[in-house]
XYZ file of C-alpha atoms in Angstrom:
693
model
C 11.153 -4.162 12.370
C 9.727 -0.919 13.766
C 10.624 2.343 12.037
C 9.926 6.078 12.229
C 7.333 5.877 9.443
C 5.218 3.614 11.649
C 5.604 5.631 14.837
C 5.753 9.204 13.558
C 4.501 9.273 9.953
C 4.402 12.631 8.215
C 1.693 11.311 5.885
C -0.936 8.561 6.166
C -3.216 7.030 3.546
C -6.289 4.967 4.423
C -6.957 2.480 1.622
C -10.683 1.825 1.899
C -11.515 4.884 3.994
C -15.212 5.757 3.852
C -17.947 8.040 5.142
C -19.621 5.227 7.075
C -18.205 5.558 10.602
C -20.000 2.362 11.615
C -17.575 0.367 9.494
C -13.788 0.041 10.041
C -12.880 2.127 6.974
C -14.893 5.077 8.213
C -14.159 4.629 11.903
C -10.382 4.725 11.460
C -10.634 8.006 9.482
C -12.833 9.477 12.231
C -10.386 8.416 14.957
C -7.401 9.826 13.072
C -9.092 13.202 12.704
C -10.510 13.350 16.214
C -7.113 12.273 17.554
C -5.556 15.437 16.160
C -3.171 13.865 13.636
C -1.032 16.774 12.409
C 0.411 15.227 9.255
C -1.161 14.834 5.815
C -4.125 12.435 5.757
C -5.142 10.883 2.431
C -7.972 8.544 1.441
C -8.315 6.037 -1.392
C -11.920 5.159 -2.258
C -12.927 4.406 -5.878
C -16.598 5.310 -5.213
C -16.312 8.542 -3.199
C -15.027 11.984 -4.160
C -14.786 13.141 -0.567
C -14.498 11.179 2.684
C -15.281 12.956 5.966
C -14.174 16.287 4.517
C -11.039 14.937 2.827
C -10.697 14.800 -0.973
C -10.471 11.115 -1.960
C -8.220 9.493 -4.550
C -10.052 6.988 -6.738
C -6.909 4.961 -7.419
C -3.810 4.375 -5.286
C -1.673 5.008 -8.359
C -2.691 8.683 -8.129
C -1.190 9.060 -4.649
C 1.914 11.117 -3.978
C 4.607 9.450 -1.816
C 3.071 8.498 1.542
C 4.891 7.134 4.605
C 2.211 4.983 6.323
C -0.648 3.050 4.728
C -3.664 1.685 6.611
C -5.438 -1.043 4.620
C -9.144 -1.677 5.174
C -9.951 -3.693 2.054
C -10.598 -7.347 1.312
C -7.616 -9.645 1.968
C -7.271 -10.621 -1.691
C -6.503 -7.001 -2.667
C -3.928 -6.330 0.055
C -0.778 -7.806 -1.568
C -1.164 -5.718 -4.718
C -1.716 -2.534 -2.691
C 1.332 -3.270 -0.501
C 3.525 -3.892 -3.541
C 2.327 -0.749 -5.348
C 2.788 1.489 -2.327
C 6.141 0.062 -1.276
C 7.564 0.067 -4.809
C 6.164 3.290 -6.264
C 5.047 5.478 -3.341
C 7.975 4.888 -0.930
C 5.586 3.658 1.738
C 7.634 2.039 4.515
C 5.004 1.213 7.103
C 1.714 -0.687 6.859
C -1.159 -1.327 9.236
C -3.470 -3.988 7.777
C -6.785 -4.085 9.634
C -8.322 -6.590 7.212
C -8.938 -10.205 8.258
C -9.065 -13.294 6.062
C -5.397 -14.290 6.109
C -3.486 -17.107 7.800
C -5.832 -17.053 10.782
C -8.634 -18.374 8.548
C -7.525 -20.356 5.483
C -4.527 -21.772 3.656
C -5.209 -19.396 0.799
C -5.191 -16.530 3.253
C -1.838 -17.707 4.620
C -0.385 -17.553 1.098
C -1.612 -13.954 0.726
C 0.023 -13.133 4.041
C 3.329 -14.640 2.910
C 3.248 -12.463 -0.210
C 2.833 -9.362 1.965
C 5.647 -10.458 4.298
C 7.981 -11.011 1.344
C 7.263 -7.525 -0.015
C 7.793 -5.912 3.384
C 11.062 -7.784 3.773
C 12.222 -6.679 0.324
C 11.504 -2.989 0.958
C 12.344 -2.982 4.704
C 8.830 -2.032 5.752
C 7.169 -2.184 9.149
C 3.964 -4.212 9.264
C 1.290 -4.263 11.968
C -1.274 -7.008 11.382
C -3.039 -8.221 9.369
C -6.207 -9.003 11.342
C -5.827 -6.317 14.021
C -7.540 -3.191 15.355
C -4.496 -1.025 14.609
C -1.993 1.124 16.477
C -2.876 3.908 18.920
C -0.219 6.429 19.926
C -0.083 10.075 20.898
C 1.080 10.758 17.311
C -1.749 9.024 15.455
C -4.917 7.120 16.346
C -4.767 4.436 13.660
C -7.482 2.223 15.164
C -11.077 1.701 14.141
C -12.376 0.868 17.622
C -13.481 2.600 20.785
C -12.891 3.471 23.572
C -9.990 5.820 23.018
C -8.396 6.085 26.473
C -6.678 9.118 27.945
C -3.212 9.344 26.387
C -0.297 10.480 28.509
C 3.494 10.168 28.055
C 3.702 8.387 31.399
C 0.669 6.210 30.706
C 0.718 2.474 30.071
C 2.147 0.814 26.964
C -0.304 -1.977 26.122
C 0.511 -4.750 23.629
C -2.173 -7.276 22.697
C -2.233 -10.388 20.573
C -6.008 -10.064 20.153
C -7.883 -7.044 18.845
C -11.239 -7.839 20.429
C -9.629 -8.612 23.780
C -7.676 -5.357 23.578
C -10.961 -3.448 23.265
C -12.416 -5.197 26.320
C -9.244 -4.559 28.339
C -9.425 -0.878 27.364
C -13.059 -0.795 28.535
C -11.940 -2.146 31.906
C -9.051 0.311 32.107
C -11.026 3.427 31.163
C -13.510 2.926 34.013
C -10.564 2.852 36.444
C -8.946 6.006 35.035
C -5.845 4.147 33.824
C -3.988 6.349 31.283
C -2.187 4.954 28.226
C 0.841 5.973 26.216
C 0.308 3.496 23.372
C -1.845 0.528 22.358
C -0.411 -2.078 19.984
C -2.726 -4.645 18.405
C -0.322 -6.975 16.598
C -2.906 -9.234 14.913
C -1.247 -12.233 13.293
C 2.103 -10.778 14.331
C 4.274 -12.469 11.721
C 6.549 -9.419 11.219
C 5.985 -7.470 14.423
C 4.994 -9.632 17.381
C 4.783 -8.882 21.080
C 8.440 -9.829 21.491
C 9.422 -7.419 18.685
C 7.601 -4.511 20.326
C 9.276 -5.226 23.676
C 12.634 -5.446 21.907
C 12.109 -2.004 20.359
C 10.977 -0.488 23.656
C 14.005 -1.980 25.401
C 16.613 -0.961 22.834
C 15.222 2.598 22.546
C 14.357 3.052 26.215
C 14.527 6.605 27.565
C 13.909 6.620 31.342
C 13.105 10.337 31.343
C 10.374 10.245 28.712
C 9.160 6.650 28.187
C 6.385 4.833 29.999
C 7.527 2.665 32.901
C 4.511 0.337 32.736
C 3.906 -2.384 30.140
C 0.759 -4.525 30.016
C 0.619 -7.582 27.745
C -2.143 -9.844 26.487
C -0.437 -12.871 24.934
C -1.999 -15.734 23.001
C 1.212 -17.216 21.619
C 4.830 -16.892 22.765
C 6.712 -17.476 19.537
C 10.159 -16.551 20.908
C 10.424 -17.191 24.670
C 14.125 -16.280 24.791
C 13.498 -12.857 23.235
C 10.547 -12.210 25.548
C 12.600 -13.238 28.585
C 15.633 -11.148 27.593
C 13.844 -7.876 26.821
C 11.274 -8.107 29.621
C 14.095 -8.734 32.103
C 16.102 -5.848 30.641
C 13.177 -3.417 30.811
C 12.349 -4.370 34.400
C 15.973 -3.896 35.440
C 15.804 -0.434 33.845
C 12.903 0.492 36.120
C 9.854 -0.713 34.188
C 7.076 -2.883 35.559
C 5.396 -5.509 33.405
C 2.203 -7.522 33.871
C 0.749 -10.013 31.430
C -2.093 -12.402 30.702
C -1.113 -15.559 28.830
C -4.268 -17.102 27.374
C -4.599 -20.481 25.728
C -2.366 -22.525 28.039
C -3.729 -25.970 28.698
C -2.662 -29.330 30.016
C -3.787 -31.202 26.898
C -0.188 -32.010 26.018
C 0.260 -33.886 29.293
C -2.485 -36.470 28.767
C -0.128 -39.110 27.460
C 2.680 -38.301 29.897
C 4.332 -41.233 31.624
C 5.636 -39.502 34.751
C 4.271 -37.329 37.542
C 6.203 -34.406 36.095
C 4.821 -35.043 32.619
C 1.297 -35.015 34.015
C 1.828 -31.763 35.889
C 4.200 -29.790 33.662
C 1.830 -28.436 31.031
C 2.775 -25.599 28.722
C 1.213 -23.367 31.366
C 3.969 -24.368 33.794
C 6.504 -23.201 31.210
C 4.739 -19.839 30.966
C 4.656 -19.545 34.748
C 8.364 -20.337 34.913
C 9.221 -17.820 32.183
C 7.244 -15.046 33.871
C 8.843 -15.761 37.250
C 12.334 -15.683 35.740
C 11.653 -12.379 33.968
C 9.861 -10.726 36.902
C 6.576 -10.376 34.973
C 3.452 -10.180 37.152
C 1.068 -12.836 35.884
C -2.634 -11.988 35.679
C -5.603 -14.188 34.823
C -8.380 -11.763 33.887
C -8.950 -8.376 32.283
C -9.942 -6.857 35.609
C -6.837 -8.196 37.311
C -4.549 -6.926 34.539
C -5.960 -3.401 34.576
C -5.984 -3.362 38.381
C -2.306 -4.299 38.430
C -1.710 -1.562 35.854
C -3.374 0.967 38.153
C -1.261 -0.182 41.105
C 1.839 0.292 38.962
C 0.933 3.971 38.498
C 1.124 4.572 42.258
C 4.366 5.138 44.193
C 6.317 1.940 44.828
C 6.475 0.521 48.336
C 8.109 -2.573 49.813
C 6.194 -3.094 53.040
C 3.231 -5.347 53.754
C 1.400 -3.373 56.470
C -1.817 -1.658 55.388
C -4.186 0.718 57.113
C -7.797 0.652 55.911
C -9.851 3.824 56.298
C -13.523 3.304 55.604
C -17.022 4.440 56.494
C -18.529 1.009 55.720
C -17.662 -1.939 57.941
C -18.338 -4.813 55.528
C -15.964 -3.790 52.707
C -13.273 -3.099 55.303
C -13.644 -6.621 56.683
C -13.592 -8.190 53.202
C -10.492 -6.209 52.293
C -8.796 -7.252 55.537
C -9.572 -10.908 54.822
C -8.316 -10.686 51.234
C -5.081 -8.932 52.203
C -4.396 -11.437 54.989
C -5.061 -14.351 52.651
C -2.486 -12.890 50.259
C 0.209 -12.765 52.935
C -0.165 -9.071 53.758
C -1.053 -7.551 57.105
C -3.631 -5.186 58.523
C -1.984 -4.668 61.928
C -4.121 -3.652 64.917
C -3.756 -0.019 65.971
C -3.842 0.714 69.693
C -2.279 2.822 72.388
C -2.306 6.559 73.065
C -2.069 7.587 69.400
C -5.053 5.428 68.489
C -7.060 6.847 71.389
C -6.079 10.355 70.294
C -7.461 9.671 66.807
C -10.632 8.114 68.191
C -11.311 11.236 70.243
C -11.435 13.304 67.029
C -14.046 11.080 65.356
C -17.751 10.590 66.034
C -18.648 8.390 69.031
C -18.842 4.749 67.979
C -16.024 5.020 65.459
C -13.386 2.287 65.506
C -9.659 2.837 65.109
C -8.507 -0.739 65.593
C -7.790 -1.138 61.837
C -9.839 -1.030 59.757
C -10.404 2.556 60.887
C -14.178 2.929 60.583
C -15.229 6.593 60.689
C -18.911 5.518 60.373
C -21.392 6.259 57.601
C -21.924 9.696 59.146
C -18.207 10.493 59.046
C -17.353 13.760 57.342
C -14.701 14.646 54.763
C -12.814 16.273 57.610
C -12.830 12.992 59.525
C -11.514 11.229 56.406
C -8.618 13.667 56.184
C -7.788 13.318 59.891
C -7.711 9.505 59.663
C -5.425 9.615 56.620
C -3.098 12.086 58.350
C -2.722 9.795 61.380
C -1.861 6.846 59.096
C 0.633 8.988 57.204
C 2.361 10.731 60.098
C 1.692 9.008 63.419
C 1.213 5.281 62.815
C 4.831 4.488 61.964
C 4.337 0.798 61.138
C 1.886 1.505 58.305
C 3.331 1.219 54.771
C 0.281 2.112 52.669
C -3.273 3.352 53.122
C -6.477 2.050 51.542
C -9.495 4.347 51.550
C -12.986 2.915 50.946
C -15.487 5.728 50.427
C -18.824 5.533 48.643
C -22.411 6.698 49.181
C -25.939 5.269 49.362
C -27.103 8.305 47.407
C -27.975 10.575 50.348
C -25.063 12.971 49.902
C -22.685 14.070 47.179
C -19.016 13.176 47.477
C -17.241 16.075 45.768
C -15.863 17.433 49.049
C -14.722 14.036 50.322
C -13.011 13.213 47.028
C -11.336 16.625 47.034
C -9.824 15.754 50.418
C -8.712 12.403 49.026
C -7.215 14.118 45.979
C -5.132 16.478 48.111
C -3.925 13.709 50.419
C -2.786 11.561 47.465
C -0.705 14.484 46.203
C 0.917 15.254 49.567
C 1.276 11.917 51.353
C 4.522 9.975 51.022
C 2.779 6.667 51.691
C 0.768 5.264 48.746
C -2.996 5.738 48.999
C -5.280 3.260 47.226
C -8.704 4.835 46.556
C -11.565 2.327 46.603
C -14.577 4.271 45.324
C -17.365 1.712 44.871
C -20.251 4.052 43.955
C -19.360 4.325 40.261
C -23.075 4.534 39.392
C -24.659 6.446 42.276
C -21.724 8.867 42.554
C -20.722 8.651 38.899
C -20.086 12.388 38.354
C -17.989 12.633 41.518
C -15.922 9.580 40.572
C -15.391 10.936 37.046
C -14.204 14.277 38.371
C -11.804 12.467 40.692
C -10.431 10.418 37.765
C -10.112 13.543 35.603
C -7.627 14.905 38.119
C -5.176 12.153 37.180
C -6.126 9.471 39.694
C -7.146 5.826 39.382
C -9.968 4.016 41.151
C -10.142 0.463 42.517
C -13.891 -0.016 42.715
C -13.664 -3.546 44.158
C -11.565 -4.065 47.255
C -11.073 -7.836 46.863
C -9.864 -7.500 43.255
C -7.391 -4.897 44.509
C -6.082 -7.260 47.193
C -5.772 -10.126 44.702
C -3.786 -7.945 42.308
C -1.522 -6.755 45.116
C -0.900 -10.368 46.092
C 0.220 -11.195 42.551
C 2.593 -8.233 42.559
C 4.053 -8.983 45.978
C 4.742 -12.646 45.215
C 6.409 -11.961 41.849
C 10.187 -12.157 42.311
C 12.683 -9.746 40.832
C 14.245 -10.772 37.496
C 16.762 -13.577 37.887
C 20.383 -13.337 36.905
C 21.128 -15.330 33.763
C 23.889 -17.438 35.313
C 24.644 -21.152 35.112
C 25.917 -22.349 38.494
C 28.306 -25.261 37.944
C 29.900 -25.447 41.392
C 29.666 -29.036 42.600
C 28.480 -30.327 39.194
C 30.795 -32.519 37.091
C 29.790 -31.386 33.602
C 32.341 -33.497 31.628
C 31.196 -36.641 33.438
C 27.548 -35.813 32.716
C 28.325 -35.572 29.000
C 30.287 -38.833 29.068
C 27.336 -40.621 30.669
C 24.782 -39.186 28.233
C 26.993 -39.923 25.219
C 27.614 -43.498 26.379
C 23.952 -44.404 26.824
C 22.975 -47.375 24.635
C 20.576 -46.665 21.761
C 16.874 -47.176 22.366
C 15.514 -50.565 21.248
C 13.430 -51.105 18.102
C 14.487 -47.828 16.513
C 12.630 -45.711 19.088
C 13.818 -42.179 19.907
C 14.514 -42.985 23.527
C 13.129 -44.194 26.825
C 13.720 -44.406 30.561
C 17.349 -45.185 31.288
C 18.580 -47.935 33.594
C 18.890 -47.208 37.352
C 22.698 -47.348 37.302
C 22.809 -44.493 34.776
C 20.285 -42.510 36.823
C 22.454 -42.965 39.891
C 25.585 -41.869 38.017
C 23.910 -38.735 36.622
C 22.624 -37.667 40.038
C 26.036 -38.339 41.560
C 27.685 -36.252 38.818
C 25.323 -33.375 39.627
C 26.207 -33.559 43.311
C 22.730 -34.771 44.298
C 23.046 -37.244 47.216
C 21.310 -40.594 46.815
C 20.406 -43.339 49.239
C 22.713 -46.413 49.106
C 21.291 -48.860 46.562
C 22.094 -51.960 44.552
C 20.446 -53.388 41.436
C 20.660 -57.026 40.434
C 18.737 -59.953 38.994
C 20.555 -62.216 41.443
C 18.875 -62.870 44.802
C 22.103 -63.678 46.629
C 23.806 -60.461 45.492
C 20.881 -58.402 46.774
C 20.712 -60.113 50.147
C 24.479 -59.686 50.524
C 24.115 -55.949 49.863
C 21.312 -55.704 52.420
C 23.516 -57.398 55.005
C 26.297 -54.889 54.335
C 24.160 -51.697 54.477
C 21.941 -52.979 57.293
C 18.212 -53.574 57.628
C 15.539 -52.269 57.211
C 15.655 -51.939 53.421
C 13.287 -51.183 50.552
C 12.880 -53.379 47.456
C 11.671 -51.991 44.108
C 11.063 -53.743 40.828
C 13.176 -52.579 37.863
C 11.519 -52.451 34.424
C 7.925 -51.229 34.861
C 7.694 -47.423 34.914
C 4.946 -47.165 37.544
C 6.277 -49.489 40.233
C 3.560 -48.890 42.822
C 0.775 -49.598 40.336
C 2.050 -53.161 39.733
C 2.917 -53.958 43.352
C 6.580 -53.392 42.694
C 7.530 -51.672 45.964
C 8.059 -53.301 49.369
C 8.949 -51.136 52.373
C 10.503 -51.813 55.769
C 11.991 -55.217 54.947
C 13.806 -56.381 58.105
C 15.196 -59.812 57.310
C 17.009 -61.831 54.656
C 14.063 -64.223 54.333
C 11.497 -61.523 53.660
C 13.809 -59.881 51.113
C 14.287 -63.170 49.278
C 10.531 -63.736 49.144
C 9.915 -60.213 47.810
C 12.617 -60.713 45.190
C 10.942 -63.887 43.924
C 7.540 -62.171 43.813
C 8.765 -59.052 41.990
C 10.656 -60.981 39.342
C 7.298 -62.506 38.336
C 5.868 -59.045 37.546
C 5.427 -58.463 33.821
C 8.333 -56.469 32.407
C 10.595 -56.999 35.448
C 14.299 -57.173 34.614
C 15.840 -56.840 38.079
C 15.198 -55.652 41.639
C 16.671 -52.625 43.375
C 17.395 -52.682 47.103
C 17.900 -49.446 49.032
C 18.695 -48.591 52.591
C 15.419 -47.417 54.154
C 15.585 -43.910 55.575
C 12.986 -41.551 57.030
C 12.177 -37.903 56.541
C 9.777 -35.403 54.963
C 8.931 -36.416 51.399
C 9.874 -33.859 48.754
C 9.576 -33.821 44.973
C 11.644 -32.422 42.121
C 10.829 -32.944 38.461
C 11.619 -31.519 35.078
C 10.182 -31.567 31.579
C 11.520 -30.219 28.319
C 9.100 -27.807 26.649
C 9.806 -26.950 22.997
C 11.075 -23.359 22.576
C 11.144 -22.796 26.350
C 13.697 -25.366 27.448
C 13.522 -27.333 30.696
C 10.806 -26.492 33.205
C 11.848 -27.520 36.714
C 9.170 -28.281 39.303
C 9.489 -28.621 43.051
C 7.111 -29.360 45.887
C 6.276 -31.627 48.757
C 6.031 -35.287 47.780
C 3.226 -37.794 48.138
C -0.334 -36.453 48.089
C 0.869 -32.865 47.723
C 2.227 -33.464 44.235
C -0.027 -36.293 43.055
C -3.421 -35.016 44.202
C -3.110 -31.396 45.298
C -0.511 -30.543 42.622
C 1.129 -28.090 44.999
C 4.173 -27.405 42.860
C 6.197 -24.387 41.829
C 7.949 -24.033 38.487
C 11.160 -22.422 37.276
C 12.990 -22.222 33.970
C 16.444 -23.817 33.831
C 19.119 -22.797 34.523
C 18.153 -21.585 37.993
C 19.923 -19.478 40.587
C 19.805 -20.027 44.349
C 17.501 -17.014 44.691
C 15.078 -18.528 42.170
C 15.142 -21.899 43.913
C 14.370 -20.344 47.307
C 11.569 -18.291 45.724
C 10.081 -21.462 44.201
C 10.175 -23.271 47.551
C 8.705 -20.364 49.491
C 5.816 -19.953 47.016
C 4.460 -23.440 47.812
C 1.182 -23.639 49.694
C 2.789 -26.279 51.921
C 5.818 -24.129 52.712
C 4.936 -24.105 56.432
C 5.658 -27.850 56.519
C 9.098 -27.223 55.017
C 9.736 -24.501 57.621
C 8.402 -26.686 60.431
C 5.006 -26.446 62.093
C 3.160 -27.665 65.195
C 6.264 -28.904 66.935
C 7.636 -30.691 63.863
C 11.142 -29.728 62.837
C 11.589 -28.194 59.427
C 13.879 -29.466 56.696
C 17.198 -28.152 55.428
C 15.763 -25.614 52.975
C 19.210 -24.453 51.888
C 20.133 -27.997 50.857
C 16.815 -28.459 49.027
C 17.403 -25.258 47.040
C 20.950 -26.368 46.252
C 19.690 -29.658 44.791
C 17.104 -27.806 42.654
C 19.872 -25.582 41.261
C 22.181 -28.539 40.600
C 19.420 -30.413 38.828
C 18.776 -27.378 36.607
C 22.501 -27.269 35.739
C 22.442 -30.978 34.898
C 19.574 -30.297 32.487
C 21.400 -27.347 30.937
C 24.208 -29.671 29.854
C 22.057 -32.734 29.136
C 19.320 -31.438 26.856
C 18.640 -35.020 25.778
C 16.738 -35.439 29.062
C 13.075 -34.821 28.232
C 11.393 -35.816 31.502
C 12.574 -36.731 34.960
C 11.234 -37.281 38.468
C 13.044 -37.422 41.768
C 10.194 -38.594 43.968
C 10.630 -38.822 46.779
C 13.570 -37.007 48.201
C 13.640 -37.553 51.949
C 14.617 -34.532 54.000
C 15.361 -33.701 57.621
C 17.055 -30.830 59.397
C 20.485 -31.941 58.155
C 20.230 -33.349 54.676
C 18.087 -34.030 51.608
C 18.564 -37.382 49.859
C 17.136 -38.682 46.573
C 15.411 -42.018 47.103
C 13.791 -42.759 43.747
C 14.362 -41.192 40.342
C 13.415 -41.772 36.715
C 14.967 -40.118 33.681
C 13.565 -40.181 30.156
C 16.189 -39.555 27.477
C 15.742 -38.969 23.755
C 18.845 -38.966 21.556
C 18.783 -38.006 17.906
């Protein structure tokens, strides 16, 4: 829980506050005083009479009632302080900076549980333990630096790591990114990242609250809560970006399917972020760059003008934007020639607009004005302006400052000379601007923002899906042999489940009788495909035969496959042609089913070109997943090859996600391949792993 005493305390006590500002107990007192805390600040230190000009209490029992306590003492002393303060001093909020709890030892975990029990009993807020504290415009209850510029419309930053929070702040401060609050949640047992988002969502005031949230996450303890409140905040006008650290594919090492090998916990995170509309970042620089972009006016276009006086950075920025799916359109015609006539000879206006190293601040302003007012197809302007140290840039940056305030199109300042022109850059930042010192990092961050879809609607689409039949099939499955939890189900059940979900399948027949199989092949017509039933990885044991064109060859393949170890039958399918596609799913604890899609064959097995979504999915989500694939041009059709029926592919992805919603016993499944053409998409081979309690 988060209460007023935590956010706006009228009195604060630092237990363990000291005169040594090089230690946490002294640093937090210094930051509170320098931060202009207007309430009553008290100190408890048994060895000091005065701490940084404040009379110290030698014993916490001497304290008057105090609303917020900051603990900077050894872990073993914390429970007794929390109990004393909560019980006798009406303290209802605690920030425990101390380490040595559940993050280190079992004994420490027991101490932490004692504190949690006390806070629960007295309805107290608790930040930490093992954190750097809480930084707001009301009180600077942190022991670290830097202290960024605080502004009501600045960024709300929530971090699961104190040290990482400091490094992210370092990155942000150099860019001029302002903050409204910084939350270091530490072990986060009472107030985690999800709890902070919940509070911000439920108390959201669009007129006064920050519209930007940055997250550094090491553990998602409640994915549903994170999804719900992030989605809600974004729909209210906020923008959220996050780093999720610690995701790995270690859990997939023993997986028995393609999906199991690909769908790591990281795929679940990716799917959750996509569903919520959270921009995913992978480094501190990328996160703070995205944060800076979020402070600029929103725009929906993809056409950029680059104004520069240095050719190389302009070219690199053009390449990076183009690689990310954005455009730097060529500028030509009478308007371009008119602009060129106002610049020095040798300048280029083709885009990038290169005003040359000798270009003046006046030339910079003219180029920006043309992009703003006369080049109608331009959506945003990027300005690269630095110096080799021959001139000062105050005048140029003053022009840039004025244009940012007056232009309707967003202007992205790329000021690379943060050392050589340090004073000029700092003055520019002090006027409320941000700086993107590296043009390629800026383009990468923009790419992440542009490819992040809007939050998905939380709907389950059941049209075309026979839910009662799905449940009857799942409930009727025979128990797993030898007391095991489950296993891959027989092909006839797979076929029935796909049919119930409205997913078309190729005609097939399974039997251990050669004559029955050849009779089926005669009815459906050659060529056919034969596949062994029993072994999970059919291709690895020679259990697949393609393009069988006669009864004799089919009979011979049947005899051969039945000799394969573990074979129980043979499946015969009508052979069809088309583009190979892939759909898979895996159940991730706490997250639910992660659905994957992609091109089949080498694209999924070697290149791992897949996109993930969190079930249940909407049609918009399915199309977004498909269009985010690197091989999407093949799906659309390229080099004279017809594309596939993308609408039908998306429909099957949605129907599969609905099947999973009502059959949570399915833990892994592959449909690989689906064969697709311009008319239809048909499942050719599928495996489903079921675990029933």
